[in-house]
Short mmCIF file of C-alpha atoms in Angstrom, two decimals:
data_model
loop_
_atom_site.label_atom_id
_atom_site.label_comp_id
_atom_site.label_asym_id
_atom_site.label_seq_id
_atom_site.Cartn_x
_atom_site.Cartn_y
_atom_site.Cartn_z
CA UNK A 1 28.09 85.32 129.16
CA UNK A 2 24.93 84.46 127.04
CA UNK A 3 21.16 85.14 127.16
CA UNK A 4 18.37 82.51 127.34
CA UNK A 5 17.01 84.60 124.55
CA UNK A 6 20.11 84.37 122.37
CA UNK A 7 19.85 80.37 122.59
CA UNK A 8 16.09 80.37 121.93
CA UNK A 9 17.17 82.50 118.87
CA UNK A 10 19.75 80.15 117.49
CA UNK A 11 17.24 77.24 117.38
CA UNK A 12 15.28 75.76 114.69
CA UNK A 13 11.20 75.46 114.96
CA UNK A 14 12.15 71.68 115.15
CA UNK A 15 14.72 71.90 117.49
CA UNK A 16 15.12 71.45 121.22
CA UNK A 17 17.82 72.10 123.56
CA UNK A 18 18.61 69.66 126.68
CA UNK A 19 21.04 70.93 129.27
CA UNK A 20 21.67 68.64 132.16
CA UNK A 21 23.06 69.66 135.85
CA UNK A 22 23.80 66.36 137.79
CA UNK A 23 23.20 67.10 141.54
CA UNK A 24 24.17 64.62 144.25
CA UNK A 25 20.21 64.31 144.93
CA UNK A 26 18.86 63.90 141.55
CA UNK A 27 19.30 65.66 137.69
CA UNK A 28 18.15 68.83 136.87
CA UNK A 29 17.42 69.40 133.24
CA UNK A 30 16.27 72.81 131.20
CA UNK A 31 14.53 72.20 127.87
CA UNK A 32 15.03 75.12 125.81
CA UNK A 33 13.03 75.64 122.19
CA UNK A 34 12.34 79.12 120.26
CA UNK A 35 9.31 79.50 122.47
CA UNK A 36 10.25 78.99 126.02
CA UNK A 37 12.58 77.75 128.78
CA UNK A 38 11.33 74.88 130.83
CA UNK A 39 12.85 73.19 134.02
CA UNK A 40 12.42 69.24 134.81
CA UNK A 41 13.81 67.21 137.77
CA UNK A 42 14.47 63.86 137.81
CA UNK A 43 15.19 62.16 141.00
CA UNK A 44 18.14 59.67 140.19
CA UNK A 45 20.98 60.38 142.30
CA UNK A 46 24.17 61.32 141.20
CA UNK A 47 25.81 57.78 142.17
CA UNK A 48 22.80 55.85 141.01
CA UNK A 49 23.29 57.74 137.52
CA UNK A 50 26.74 56.85 137.54
CA UNK A 51 26.21 53.40 138.10
CA UNK A 52 23.68 52.88 135.42
CA UNK A 53 25.61 54.96 132.52
CA UNK A 54 29.06 52.71 133.39
CA UNK A 55 26.47 49.65 133.12
CA UNK A 56 25.01 50.86 129.94
CA UNK A 57 29.01 51.60 128.43
CA UNK A 58 29.67 48.16 129.29
CA UNK A 59 27.10 46.40 128.24
CA UNK A 60 26.62 48.41 124.79
CA UNK A 61 30.67 47.96 124.00
CA UNK A 62 30.27 44.47 123.92
CA UNK A 63 28.12 44.15 120.55
CA UNK A 64 25.20 42.86 122.74
CA UNK A 65 21.80 43.49 120.80
CA UNK A 66 20.94 46.70 122.96
CA UNK A 67 17.51 45.44 124.86
CA UNK A 68 19.39 45.77 128.21
CA UNK A 69 16.50 47.38 131.04
CA UNK A 70 19.19 50.14 131.55
CA UNK A 71 18.47 51.89 128.51
CA UNK A 72 14.91 52.31 129.00
CA UNK A 73 15.09 53.16 132.69
CA UNK A 74 17.88 55.96 131.75
CA UNK A 75 15.19 57.53 128.75
CA UNK A 76 12.56 57.33 131.52
CA UNK A 77 14.93 59.74 133.74
CA UNK A 78 16.42 61.83 131.20
CA UNK A 79 14.04 62.38 128.08
CA UNK A 80 10.50 61.09 129.30
CA UNK A 81 10.62 63.58 131.96
CA UNK A 82 11.57 66.47 129.76
CA UNK A 83 8.36 66.81 128.29
CA UNK A 84 9.55 67.48 124.61
CA UNK A 85 6.84 69.51 122.51
CA UNK A 86 5.65 67.05 119.65
CA UNK A 87 7.07 68.95 116.87
CA UNK A 88 10.69 68.43 117.82
CA UNK A 89 12.53 66.65 115.58
CA UNK A 90 16.40 67.37 116.41
CA UNK A 91 17.59 67.36 120.23
CA UNK A 92 20.56 69.59 121.01
CA UNK A 93 22.18 67.73 124.24
CA UNK A 94 24.54 69.58 126.95
CA UNK A 95 25.69 67.06 129.04
CA UNK A 96 27.17 67.09 132.66
CA UNK A 97 29.29 64.84 134.64
CA UNK A 98 29.09 61.33 133.46
CA UNK A 99 26.29 62.14 131.15
CA UNK A 100 28.95 63.21 128.86
CA UNK A 101 29.62 59.65 128.19
CA UNK A 102 26.18 58.25 127.32
CA UNK A 103 25.04 57.21 123.95
CA UNK A 104 22.11 59.25 123.84
CA UNK A 105 21.03 58.12 120.51
CA UNK A 106 20.69 54.27 122.21
CA UNK A 107 18.15 55.15 124.84
CA UNK A 108 15.29 53.02 124.46
CA UNK A 109 11.21 54.40 125.03
CA UNK A 110 9.80 51.64 126.92
CA UNK A 111 6.31 52.60 125.53
CA UNK A 112 7.38 52.31 122.13
CA UNK A 113 10.22 49.99 122.09
CA UNK A 114 11.95 52.69 119.82
CA UNK A 115 15.53 54.10 120.35
CA UNK A 116 16.14 57.65 120.65
CA UNK A 117 17.77 58.03 117.32
CA UNK A 118 14.46 56.61 115.79
CA UNK A 119 12.61 59.71 116.67
CA UNK A 120 15.20 62.60 116.75
CA UNK A 121 18.67 63.57 115.20
CA UNK A 122 20.79 63.86 118.15
CA UNK A 123 23.69 66.70 118.31
CA UNK A 124 25.83 67.50 121.24
CA UNK A 125 27.29 71.27 122.37
CA UNK A 126 29.78 71.97 124.46
CA UNK A 127 27.55 74.40 126.34
CA UNK A 128 24.36 76.40 125.39
CA UNK A 129 26.91 79.43 124.71
CA UNK A 130 28.89 77.57 122.56
CA UNK A 131 25.92 76.51 120.27
CA UNK A 132 25.28 80.01 119.70
CA UNK A 133 28.85 80.92 118.82
CA UNK A 134 29.01 77.82 116.76
CA UNK A 135 26.11 78.72 114.70
CA UNK A 136 27.19 82.72 114.66
CA UNK A 137 30.35 81.61 112.78
CA UNK A 138 29.76 82.42 108.90
CA UNK A 139 28.67 79.77 106.89
CA UNK A 140 31.04 77.20 105.36
CA UNK A 141 29.21 74.79 103.44
CA UNK A 142 31.17 71.45 102.89
CA UNK A 143 31.50 69.95 99.38
CA UNK A 144 31.83 66.41 100.22
CA UNK A 145 32.99 66.00 96.91
CA UNK A 146 36.26 67.77 98.22
CA UNK A 147 36.79 65.25 101.17
CA UNK A 148 40.10 63.94 102.09
CA UNK A 149 40.71 60.65 103.78
CA UNK A 150 43.41 59.89 106.12
CA UNK A 151 44.28 56.11 106.73
CA UNK A 152 47.89 55.82 108.12
CA UNK A 153 48.11 52.24 109.06
CA UNK A 154 46.13 49.90 106.87
CA UNK A 155 48.57 47.08 107.75
CA UNK A 156 47.66 47.46 111.70
CA UNK A 157 44.06 48.35 110.90
CA UNK A 158 43.20 46.63 107.37
CA UNK A 159 39.44 47.82 107.23
CA UNK A 160 40.75 51.60 107.39
CA UNK A 161 42.03 51.17 104.07
CA UNK A 162 38.35 49.80 102.93
CA UNK A 163 37.02 52.39 104.61
CA UNK A 164 38.84 55.00 102.79
CA UNK A 165 38.36 53.23 99.18
CA UNK A 166 34.62 53.38 100.22
CA UNK A 167 34.50 56.91 100.67
CA UNK A 168 36.44 57.66 97.25
CA UNK A 169 33.96 55.55 95.56
CA UNK A 170 31.07 57.18 97.31
CA UNK A 171 31.85 60.82 96.59
CA UNK A 172 34.93 60.77 95.07
CA UNK A 173 37.31 61.55 98.41
CA UNK A 174 40.73 62.23 97.95
CA UNK A 175 42.80 59.33 99.67
CA UNK A 176 45.84 59.16 101.67
CA UNK A 177 47.29 55.81 103.02
CA UNK A 178 50.21 54.67 104.58
CA UNK A 179 53.08 57.09 104.23
CA UNK A 180 51.21 59.64 102.37
CA UNK A 181 48.75 60.10 105.57
CA UNK A 182 51.48 62.08 107.14
CA UNK A 183 50.53 64.63 109.96
CA UNK A 184 51.59 67.34 107.89
CA UNK A 185 49.38 66.58 105.18
CA UNK A 186 46.45 66.34 107.47
CA UNK A 187 47.12 69.74 109.04
CA UNK A 188 47.06 71.18 105.44
CA UNK A 189 43.70 69.52 104.74
CA UNK A 190 42.55 70.96 107.83
CA UNK A 191 43.07 74.28 106.14
CA UNK A 192 41.00 73.79 103.36
CA UNK A 193 37.10 74.22 103.60
CA UNK A 194 36.17 70.77 102.85
CA UNK A 195 35.41 67.36 105.04
CA UNK A 196 38.43 65.84 106.52
CA UNK A 197 38.49 62.14 107.85
CA UNK A 198 40.88 60.33 109.92
CA UNK A 199 40.87 56.51 110.14
CA UNK A 200 43.15 56.28 112.50
CA UNK A 201 44.41 55.81 116.01
CA UNK A 202 43.20 58.10 118.95
CA UNK A 203 44.88 58.07 122.11
CA UNK A 204 43.78 58.91 125.38
CA UNK A 205 46.33 60.41 127.97
CA UNK A 206 44.52 60.31 131.32
CA UNK A 207 46.97 61.92 132.86
CA UNK A 208 47.60 64.97 130.74
CA UNK A 209 44.77 65.35 128.55
CA UNK A 210 46.78 67.90 126.72
CA UNK A 211 48.98 65.20 125.12
CA UNK A 212 46.41 63.01 123.88
CA UNK A 213 46.47 62.52 120.43
CA UNK A 214 45.66 61.44 116.68
CA UNK A 215 48.52 59.16 115.50
CA UNK A 216 49.58 59.50 111.48
CA UNK A 217 52.42 58.37 109.50
CA UNK A 218 55.64 60.94 110.28
CA UNK A 219 56.98 62.33 107.52
CA UNK A 220 60.48 62.42 106.05
CA UNK A 221 60.70 66.28 107.34
CA UNK A 222 60.93 65.58 111.11
CA UNK A 223 59.95 68.44 113.44
CA UNK A 224 56.94 68.59 116.07
CA UNK A 225 54.48 69.26 112.96
CA UNK A 226 55.18 65.84 111.43
CA UNK A 227 56.22 63.34 113.90
CA UNK A 228 52.85 61.52 113.25
CA UNK A 229 51.58 62.64 116.75
CA UNK A 230 48.75 65.32 116.55
CA UNK A 231 48.29 66.36 120.22
CA UNK A 232 45.72 68.19 121.96
CA UNK A 233 47.84 71.06 122.97
CA UNK A 234 49.26 71.65 119.00
CA UNK A 235 45.26 71.74 117.70
CA UNK A 236 44.44 74.62 120.07
CA UNK A 237 47.22 76.16 118.00
CA UNK A 238 45.67 75.53 114.87
CA UNK A 239 43.16 77.86 112.90
CA UNK A 240 40.83 75.29 111.12
CA UNK A 241 38.62 76.12 108.09
CA UNK A 242 37.52 72.46 107.55
CA UNK A 243 33.76 72.43 108.93
CA UNK A 244 33.20 68.73 109.17
CA UNK A 245 36.29 66.77 110.71
CA UNK A 246 35.32 62.90 111.44
CA UNK A 247 37.41 61.19 113.64
CA UNK A 248 36.99 57.42 113.17
CA UNK A 249 39.70 56.43 115.86
CA UNK A 250 38.79 54.84 119.46
CA UNK A 251 37.49 56.81 121.94
CA UNK A 252 38.02 60.31 120.64
CA UNK A 253 35.12 61.84 122.51
CA UNK A 254 36.35 60.87 125.83
CA UNK A 255 38.46 62.81 128.48
CA UNK A 256 40.26 62.27 131.51
CA UNK A 257 37.57 61.83 134.10
CA UNK A 258 38.46 62.22 137.33
CA UNK A 259 42.23 62.50 136.77
CA UNK A 260 42.07 66.13 137.09
CA UNK A 261 40.67 69.05 139.58
CA UNK A 262 37.38 69.15 137.12
CA UNK A 263 34.21 67.77 138.33
CA UNK A 264 33.83 64.19 137.13
CA UNK A 265 32.68 64.12 132.90
CA UNK A 266 33.43 67.74 132.76
CA UNK A 267 36.49 67.39 130.16
CA UNK A 268 37.41 70.31 128.93
CA UNK A 269 40.39 68.96 126.94
CA UNK A 270 39.14 66.18 124.60
CA UNK A 271 40.11 66.07 120.71
CA UNK A 272 36.79 66.74 119.98
CA UNK A 273 36.76 70.00 121.85
CA UNK A 274 40.11 71.03 120.37
CA UNK A 275 38.94 70.76 116.91
CA UNK A 276 35.79 72.90 117.74
CA UNK A 277 38.06 75.57 119.53
CA UNK A 278 40.42 75.74 116.46
CA UNK A 279 37.80 76.35 114.17
CA UNK A 280 35.70 73.53 112.97
CA UNK A 281 32.10 73.73 113.00
CA UNK A 282 31.22 69.97 113.43
CA UNK A 283 33.14 67.13 114.82
CA UNK A 284 32.31 63.48 114.88
CA UNK A 285 34.15 61.26 117.40
CA UNK A 286 33.43 58.02 119.24
CA UNK A 287 32.39 56.84 122.57
CA UNK A 288 34.41 53.73 122.69
CA UNK A 289 36.65 51.15 120.54
CA UNK A 290 34.84 51.17 117.48
CA UNK A 291 35.16 47.64 115.40
CA UNK A 292 36.89 48.22 112.01
CA UNK A 293 34.60 46.49 109.74
CA UNK A 294 31.56 48.24 111.19
CA UNK A 295 33.64 51.62 111.25
CA UNK A 296 33.86 51.07 107.19
CA UNK A 297 30.04 50.60 107.13
CA UNK A 298 28.90 53.45 109.20
CA UNK A 299 31.48 55.86 107.26
CA UNK A 300 30.16 54.83 103.89
CA UNK A 301 26.54 55.36 104.90
CA UNK A 302 26.94 58.77 106.71
CA UNK A 303 28.79 60.31 103.59
CA UNK A 304 26.18 59.17 101.50
CA UNK A 305 23.70 60.74 103.47
CA UNK A 306 25.70 64.04 103.89
CA UNK A 307 25.62 64.98 100.36
CA UNK A 308 22.07 65.85 100.52
CA UNK A 309 21.29 66.74 104.15
CA UNK A 310 22.76 68.56 107.16
CA UNK A 311 25.56 66.77 109.62
CA UNK A 312 23.08 66.05 112.23
CA UNK A 313 20.50 64.22 109.80
CA UNK A 314 23.02 62.46 108.27
CA UNK A 315 24.50 60.94 111.38
CA UNK A 316 21.09 60.11 112.13
CA UNK A 317 19.96 57.96 108.80
CA UNK A 318 23.40 56.43 109.06
CA UNK A 319 22.44 55.19 112.30
CA UNK A 320 18.98 53.97 111.34
CA UNK A 321 20.48 52.47 108.11
CA UNK A 322 22.66 50.21 110.30
CA UNK A 323 20.02 49.82 112.89
CA UNK A 324 18.33 47.70 110.17
CA UNK A 325 21.43 46.11 108.91
CA UNK A 326 21.32 42.38 110.03
CA UNK A 327 25.28 42.41 110.65
CA UNK A 328 25.60 45.87 112.34
CA UNK A 329 22.21 46.32 114.09
CA UNK A 330 23.51 45.93 117.71
CA UNK A 331 23.96 49.82 118.89
CA UNK A 332 27.34 48.56 119.39
CA UNK A 333 28.24 49.24 115.71
CA UNK A 334 26.41 52.58 115.63
CA UNK A 335 25.87 54.16 118.94
CA UNK A 336 29.42 54.88 119.68
CA UNK A 337 29.13 57.85 117.17
CA UNK A 338 28.09 61.14 118.35
CA UNK A 339 28.45 64.65 116.49
CA UNK A 340 29.40 67.77 118.53
CA UNK A 341 29.08 71.24 117.21
CA UNK A 342 26.56 73.24 115.36
CA UNK A 343 24.65 69.94 113.58
CA UNK A 344 24.19 72.48 110.89
CA UNK A 345 25.16 72.17 107.00
CA UNK A 346 25.29 76.06 106.78
CA UNK A 347 24.34 78.70 109.18
CA UNK A 348 21.74 79.28 106.50
CA UNK A 349 19.93 76.02 107.41
CA UNK A 350 16.16 75.99 107.22
CA UNK A 351 14.42 76.07 110.38
CA UNK A 352 12.00 73.65 109.92
CA UNK A 353 13.85 70.54 109.67
CA UNK A 354 10.60 68.65 108.48
CA UNK A 355 11.31 70.12 104.92
CA UNK A 356 13.93 67.32 104.36
CA UNK A 357 12.16 64.26 106.75
#
């Protein structure tokens, strides 16, 4: 078990951790900063909250502009009531229940009209204890120039080849397309201290989440380690050295809600979670099916920013870039992406995030 003092000491001066507990009669929230822990209550019932989150996801995943009233109502219930310190620049969200599927970056402040990502960078953590563990891991700063990009199905998903080429031009990434983007090569890349990017198809197995998978090309040499189906149970047996794993596939943040004995929304066997358990420090994942061309545009902007700032700030900067884009400005294109992990570039990241603002 971890102590509140351990969590507070793991935070920077400009960070606040928001941990939620969804109860039948309302949501209890804990706000943790370096100085204190406070508690707030939002009187929205669990059933009402689930309805709102389902509606928000349904609207945002249809390329709508994002001005739906459900977004300000969720902001008021989950963010405004928290009373965040004015110095906060980064939010670390520990969700519970259906909140695991809410795109927090797209919540909108009714007073200012601003999306949450316009005011904060947002990181997700599996738990407060997990955050202390992730930040205690030895520092492994990833050189984006050593990134490896996998695009195994360019004919089925043409924009993945565009995405891979954009990363080759932007950060000099090594590109593996088609047959060369095999599961065996992906496993090898995970053993290096460099970013690994998978522009591929993610498959959720709702009946048995340990068999959810990312698909790659199957290699000439057979066997379960090269059959093109990297499954959650296989990931849990790996020892990953790559600190940054980008899963540019469909719904790689989702788990098997309601199909196990766990409470709804508490998914312990998602693809992203498995990468963190196996050693990655930060994992990018998606909350709904992303559009090919938009994914390529997002990835190019993200890696451009990552060359100079932390993963959390690179994600926020890429989302803000797309928000201003006439083609990809709707939250559908940028709000699906979330980062789970430490949010830091290294363990020695400056505590004061404002030095890079």
